[in-house]
Short mmCIF file of C-alpha atoms and ligand atoms in Angstrom, two decimals:
data_model
loop_
_atom_site.label_atom_id
_atom_site.label_comp_id
_atom_site.label_asym_id
_atom_site.label_seq_id
_atom_site.Cartn_x
_atom_site.Cartn_y
_atom_site.Cartn_z
CA MET A 179 0.00 0.00 0.00
CA ASN A 180 1.20 3.53 -0.77
CA MET A 181 1.68 5.88 2.16
CA ILE A 182 0.86 8.77 -0.16
CA LYS A 183 -0.90 8.45 -3.46
CA ALA A 184 -1.61 11.61 -5.41
CA ILE A 185 -3.20 11.32 -8.83
CA ASP A 186 -3.43 14.17 -11.34
CA ILE A 187 -3.57 16.98 -8.79
CA HIS A 188 -4.62 20.32 -10.18
CA LYS A 189 -4.66 23.53 -8.21
CA ASN A 190 -5.35 27.07 -9.31
CA PHE A 191 -5.06 30.31 -7.42
CA ASN A 192 -7.57 32.55 -9.17
CA ASN A 193 -6.44 32.28 -12.80
CA LEU A 194 -3.00 30.98 -12.02
CA ALA A 195 -2.53 27.24 -12.59
CA VAL A 196 -0.06 26.30 -9.86
CA LEU A 197 -0.32 22.49 -10.01
CA LYS A 198 -0.96 21.06 -13.45
CA GLY A 199 -1.54 17.37 -12.91
CA ILE A 200 0.89 16.14 -10.29
CA SER A 201 0.91 12.38 -9.73
CA LEU A 202 3.11 10.82 -7.10
CA GLU A 203 3.18 7.62 -5.07
CA ILE A 204 5.33 7.21 -2.02
CA ASN A 205 5.94 3.86 -0.38
CA LYS A 206 6.49 3.10 3.25
CA GLY A 207 9.97 4.06 4.40
CA GLU A 208 10.78 5.96 1.22
CA VAL A 209 12.58 9.30 1.42
CA VAL A 210 11.63 11.48 -1.52
CA ALA A 211 13.23 14.85 -2.18
CA ILE A 212 11.48 17.50 -4.27
CA ILE A 213 13.65 20.15 -5.84
CA GLY A 214 12.80 22.93 -8.26
CA PRO A 215 12.78 26.67 -8.76
CA SER A 216 10.93 29.05 -6.50
CA GLY A 217 7.27 29.40 -7.48
CA SER A 218 7.06 25.97 -9.12
CA GLY A 219 4.33 24.78 -6.72
CA LYS A 220 6.34 22.64 -4.31
CA SER A 221 4.88 24.13 -1.13
CA THR A 222 1.38 24.15 -2.56
CA PHE A 223 1.65 20.46 -3.38
CA LEU A 224 2.80 19.60 0.14
CA ARG A 225 0.01 21.71 1.60
CA CYS A 226 -2.58 19.88 -0.53
CA LEU A 227 -1.44 16.56 0.94
CA ASN A 228 -2.48 17.51 4.45
CA ARG A 229 -5.41 19.63 3.35
CA LEU A 230 -3.92 22.97 4.22
CA GLU A 231 -5.06 23.69 0.63
CA THR A 232 -8.04 22.47 -1.32
CA ILE A 233 -7.51 20.95 -4.77
CA ASP A 234 -9.41 21.59 -7.99
CA ARG A 235 -9.03 18.15 -9.51
CA GLY A 236 -7.41 14.83 -8.70
CA THR A 237 -7.22 12.24 -5.95
CA ILE A 238 -5.29 12.15 -2.71
CA GLN A 239 -5.04 8.97 -0.67
CA ILE A 240 -3.12 8.69 2.57
CA GLU A 241 -2.35 5.11 3.59
CA GLY A 242 -5.25 3.97 1.45
CA ASP A 243 -7.73 6.44 2.92
CA LEU A 244 -9.34 8.88 0.56
CA LEU A 245 -8.79 12.53 1.47
CA ALA A 246 -10.15 14.02 -1.74
CA THR A 247 -11.16 12.79 -5.17
CA THR A 248 -12.85 14.08 -8.28
CA GLY A 249 -16.21 12.36 -8.67
CA PRO A 250 -17.93 11.37 -11.92
CA ASP A 251 -19.71 14.72 -11.72
CA GLY A 252 -16.36 16.49 -11.98
CA LYS A 253 -16.70 17.90 -8.47
CA ILE A 254 -14.20 17.32 -5.70
CA HIS A 255 -15.41 15.08 -2.92
CA TYR A 256 -13.59 15.50 0.35
CA ALA A 257 -13.44 13.22 3.35
CA THR A 258 -15.65 14.45 6.16
CA GLU A 259 -14.08 16.84 8.64
CA ALA A 260 -13.70 14.05 11.21
CA GLU A 261 -12.20 11.62 8.68
CA ALA A 262 -9.82 14.26 7.33
CA ARG A 263 -8.63 15.14 10.81
CA HIS A 264 -8.06 11.48 11.55
CA ILE A 265 -6.14 10.99 8.30
CA CYS A 266 -4.02 14.13 8.54
CA ARG A 267 -3.05 13.39 12.12
CA ARG A 268 -0.80 10.71 10.63
CA ILE A 269 1.13 13.38 8.74
CA GLY A 270 3.69 15.56 10.49
CA MET A 271 4.85 18.75 8.85
CA VAL A 272 7.89 20.94 9.36
CA PHE A 273 7.94 24.37 7.75
CA GLN A 274 10.66 26.80 6.79
CA GLN A 275 9.55 29.04 9.63
CA PHE A 276 9.53 27.03 12.80
CA ASN A 277 6.18 28.32 14.15
CA LEU A 278 6.95 27.39 17.75
CA PHE A 279 4.67 28.76 20.47
CA PRO A 280 6.76 31.59 21.96
CA HIS A 281 5.05 31.50 25.36
CA LEU A 282 5.68 27.77 25.87
CA THR A 283 8.94 26.06 26.82
CA VAL A 284 10.58 23.57 24.51
CA LEU A 285 9.01 20.65 26.37
CA GLU A 286 5.60 22.35 26.47
CA ASN A 287 5.80 23.00 22.73
CA ILE A 288 6.35 19.32 22.11
CA ILE A 289 3.62 17.98 24.37
CA GLU A 290 0.98 20.60 23.48
CA ALA A 291 -0.59 18.83 20.50
CA PRO A 292 -0.61 15.31 21.99
CA LEU A 293 -2.22 16.71 25.16
CA VAL A 294 -4.81 18.86 23.42
CA VAL A 295 -5.49 16.92 20.23
CA LYS A 296 -5.01 13.36 21.35
CA GLY A 297 -5.90 13.72 25.01
CA VAL A 298 -2.75 11.89 26.04
CA LYS A 299 -1.88 12.11 29.74
CA PRO A 300 1.16 14.23 30.70
CA ASP A 301 2.72 11.26 32.53
CA ASP A 302 2.68 9.33 29.28
CA ILE A 303 3.83 12.04 26.91
CA VAL A 304 6.58 13.75 28.94
CA PRO A 305 8.99 10.78 28.85
CA GLN A 306 8.38 10.41 25.12
CA ALA A 307 8.99 14.13 24.59
CA GLU A 308 12.24 13.91 26.55
CA GLU A 309 13.31 10.97 24.42
CA LEU A 310 12.55 12.96 21.26
CA LEU A 311 14.58 15.87 22.61
CA ARG A 312 17.51 13.54 23.21
CA LYS A 313 17.12 12.27 19.69
CA VAL A 314 17.41 15.74 18.17
CA GLY A 315 20.23 16.57 20.57
CA LEU A 316 18.38 19.10 22.70
CA ALA A 317 17.79 17.35 26.02
CA GLU A 318 19.40 20.25 27.90
CA LYS A 319 16.99 22.79 26.33
CA ARG A 320 13.91 21.12 27.81
CA ASP A 321 12.86 24.13 29.88
CA SER A 322 14.12 26.91 27.61
CA TYR A 323 11.85 29.27 25.73
CA PRO A 324 12.13 29.44 21.93
CA SER A 325 13.48 32.99 22.06
CA ARG A 326 16.62 31.61 23.72
CA LEU A 327 17.31 29.11 20.95
CA SER A 328 19.22 29.42 17.69
CA GLY A 329 17.36 28.84 14.43
CA GLY A 330 18.81 25.37 14.12
CA GLN A 331 17.71 24.49 17.64
CA LYS A 332 14.22 25.87 16.99
CA GLN A 333 13.91 23.77 13.87
CA ARG A 334 15.00 20.65 15.73
CA VAL A 335 12.33 21.38 18.34
CA ALA A 336 9.82 21.73 15.49
CA ILE A 337 10.86 18.30 14.22
CA ALA A 338 10.52 16.78 17.70
CA ARG A 339 7.13 18.45 18.06
CA ALA A 340 5.89 16.91 14.81
CA LEU A 341 7.23 13.50 15.84
CA ALA A 342 5.44 13.67 19.19
CA MET A 343 2.19 13.02 17.33
CA ASN A 344 3.63 9.68 16.16
CA PRO A 345 3.13 10.42 12.47
CA ASP A 346 3.51 7.77 9.79
CA ILE A 347 4.63 10.36 7.24
CA MET A 348 6.75 13.48 7.62
CA LEU A 349 6.56 16.40 5.20
CA PHE A 350 9.39 18.95 5.25
CA ASP A 351 9.09 22.25 3.38
CA GLU A 352 12.55 23.75 3.00
CA PRO A 353 13.37 23.12 6.65
CA THR A 354 16.83 24.67 6.43
CA SER A 355 16.14 27.62 4.13
CA ALA A 356 15.67 30.13 6.94
CA LEU A 357 18.85 29.07 8.71
CA ASP A 358 22.35 30.47 8.66
CA PRO A 359 24.52 28.05 6.67
CA GLU A 360 26.42 26.90 9.76
CA LEU A 361 23.16 25.78 11.38
CA THR A 362 21.76 23.68 8.55
CA GLY A 363 23.98 20.69 9.36
CA GLU A 364 22.44 19.96 12.74
CA VAL A 365 18.91 19.99 11.26
CA LEU A 366 19.91 17.81 8.32
CA LYS A 367 21.53 15.41 10.76
CA ALA A 368 18.26 15.05 12.68
CA MET A 369 16.44 14.40 9.40
CA ARG A 370 19.05 11.93 8.26
CA ARG A 371 18.60 10.05 11.51
CA LEU A 372 14.87 9.93 10.95
CA ALA A 373 15.43 8.55 7.46
CA GLU A 374 17.71 5.86 8.88
CA GLU A 375 14.83 4.84 11.14
CA HIS A 376 12.77 4.34 7.97
CA MET A 377 10.37 7.20 8.44
CA THR A 378 8.44 7.90 5.24
CA MET A 379 9.58 11.39 4.27
CA LEU A 380 8.77 13.92 1.57
CA VAL A 381 11.28 16.74 1.67
CA VAL A 382 11.27 19.94 -0.36
CA THR A 383 14.85 21.13 -0.21
CA HIS A 384 17.63 23.18 -1.76
CA GLU A 385 20.20 20.96 -0.10
CA MET A 386 21.42 18.95 -3.05
CA ALA A 387 23.94 17.01 -0.97
CA PHE A 388 21.15 15.91 1.35
CA ALA A 389 18.95 14.91 -1.61
CA ARG A 390 21.81 12.99 -3.13
CA GLU A 391 22.86 11.17 0.03
CA VAL A 392 19.62 10.60 1.92
CA ALA A 393 16.78 10.46 -0.60
CA ASN A 394 15.78 7.26 -2.35
CA ARG A 395 14.23 9.31 -5.12
CA VAL A 396 14.62 12.87 -6.34
CA ILE A 397 11.82 14.74 -8.10
CA PHE A 398 12.31 17.87 -10.15
CA MET A 399 9.27 20.14 -10.28
CA ASP A 400 8.99 23.15 -12.54
CA ASN A 401 6.03 25.35 -13.32
CA GLY A 402 3.46 23.11 -11.64
CA GLU A 403 4.63 19.84 -13.17
CA ILE A 404 6.91 16.97 -12.33
CA ILE A 405 9.51 17.18 -15.07
CA GLU A 406 11.71 14.29 -14.10
CA GLN A 407 12.40 11.90 -11.25
CA GLY A 408 14.76 9.09 -10.42
CA PRO A 409 17.20 7.60 -7.95
CA PRO A 410 19.68 10.29 -6.88
CA ASP A 411 22.76 8.78 -8.51
CA VAL A 412 21.06 8.63 -11.90
CA PHE A 413 19.18 11.89 -11.42
CA PHE A 414 22.24 13.98 -10.59
CA SER A 415 24.76 12.30 -12.88
CA SER A 416 22.63 12.06 -16.01
CA PRO A 417 19.46 14.17 -15.90
CA ALA A 418 17.42 13.61 -19.04
CA HIS A 419 15.39 16.78 -19.40
CA PRO A 420 16.92 20.11 -20.51
CA ARG A 421 15.03 21.97 -17.77
CA THR A 422 16.45 19.64 -15.12
CA LYS A 423 19.93 20.13 -16.53
CA ALA A 424 19.54 23.90 -16.58
CA PHE A 425 18.31 23.91 -12.98
CA LEU A 426 21.09 21.65 -11.75
CA ASN A 427 23.66 23.78 -13.55
CA ARG A 428 22.37 26.79 -11.64
CA VAL A 429 22.35 25.20 -8.19
CA LEU A 430 25.26 22.76 -8.20
P1 LIG B 784 7.31 26.94 -4.34
O1 LIG B 784 7.08 26.37 -2.99
O2 LIG B 784 7.77 25.95 -5.36
O3 LIG B 784 8.21 28.14 -4.30
P2 LIG B 784 4.56 27.76 -4.13
O4 LIG B 784 3.75 26.53 -4.05
O5 LIG B 784 4.81 28.49 -2.87
O6 LIG B 784 5.91 27.46 -4.90
O7 LIG B 784 3.86 28.78 -5.10
C1 LIG B 784 3.50 28.43 -6.43
C2 LIG B 784 2.76 29.61 -7.04
O8 LIG B 784 1.51 29.78 -6.40
C3 LIG B 784 3.48 30.95 -6.93
O9 LIG B 784 3.27 31.67 -8.11
C4 LIG B 784 2.79 31.60 -5.77
O10 LIG B 784 2.86 32.99 -5.88
C5 LIG B 784 1.38 31.10 -5.91
N1 LIG B 784 0.66 31.01 -4.63
C6 LIG B 784 1.02 30.25 -3.58
N2 LIG B 784 0.15 30.37 -2.57
C7 LIG B 784 -0.80 31.25 -3.01
C8 LIG B 784 -1.99 31.79 -2.44
N3 LIG B 784 -2.39 31.43 -1.21
N4 LIG B 784 -2.70 32.66 -3.19
C9 LIG B 784 -2.32 33.00 -4.42
N5 LIG B 784 -1.21 32.53 -5.02
C10 LIG B 784 -0.46 31.66 -4.33
MG1 LIG B 785 7.93 26.84 -1.17
#
């Protein structure tokens, strides 16, 4: 069964076609990197997968459960609110901007959603949160407030926070783009570790070395379409499409 199955996703903003028929299947434990120029629809696609955006046409299935699909009448049929919430709870997302709660400590940031959304008891979630903090190398920041953390530390807290919901799938939207170059390594290391534990991951990134070394598959998106995809060694050494070549020449 696919963890994510997207078929022919179309999305317009007013008259602008931003996604022009994106189809993508991701298997359990796969790490897929999406690269492509700014404005090509990468963020919009990720946001459609956990219904932060509606779609205009296509089908989205998460672990076999239908989130949205175009019916025979041409209209989009969405899962009910309760179903969608249930489905999307299995998807963790990490954004470019960390979006931590400023008035909560690191630990409180991590346990907030499990407490509120899942109704987990503090006694159960605190040890798990502490374990996640150890995993991202921030055990000693447990009681700090986000304002006292570096960007790289904030992003690692954001990763731990997403993991605290026990997701089956993690989406990352340029998680290191807002960071000073010397801080990207620690975030990529946490992501690499997650990949080694066989988390299913879809990562929009400008970090070509990360895509090359960690991803099982690299996808090049341009202008609302998937232009080319393949295993990283093939993708980077012999891209087939002129637009992929031009992009790689610019960024490598
Ligand atoms: P990427 O992440 O690849 O840089 P985005 O998905 O953010 O691309 O954006 C794709 C296009 O959609 C851009 O032209 C952007 O301006 C437009 N866009 C994104 N979000 C909105 C929105 N909420 N309303 C209108 N246009 C949007
Ligand atoms: Mg983006």
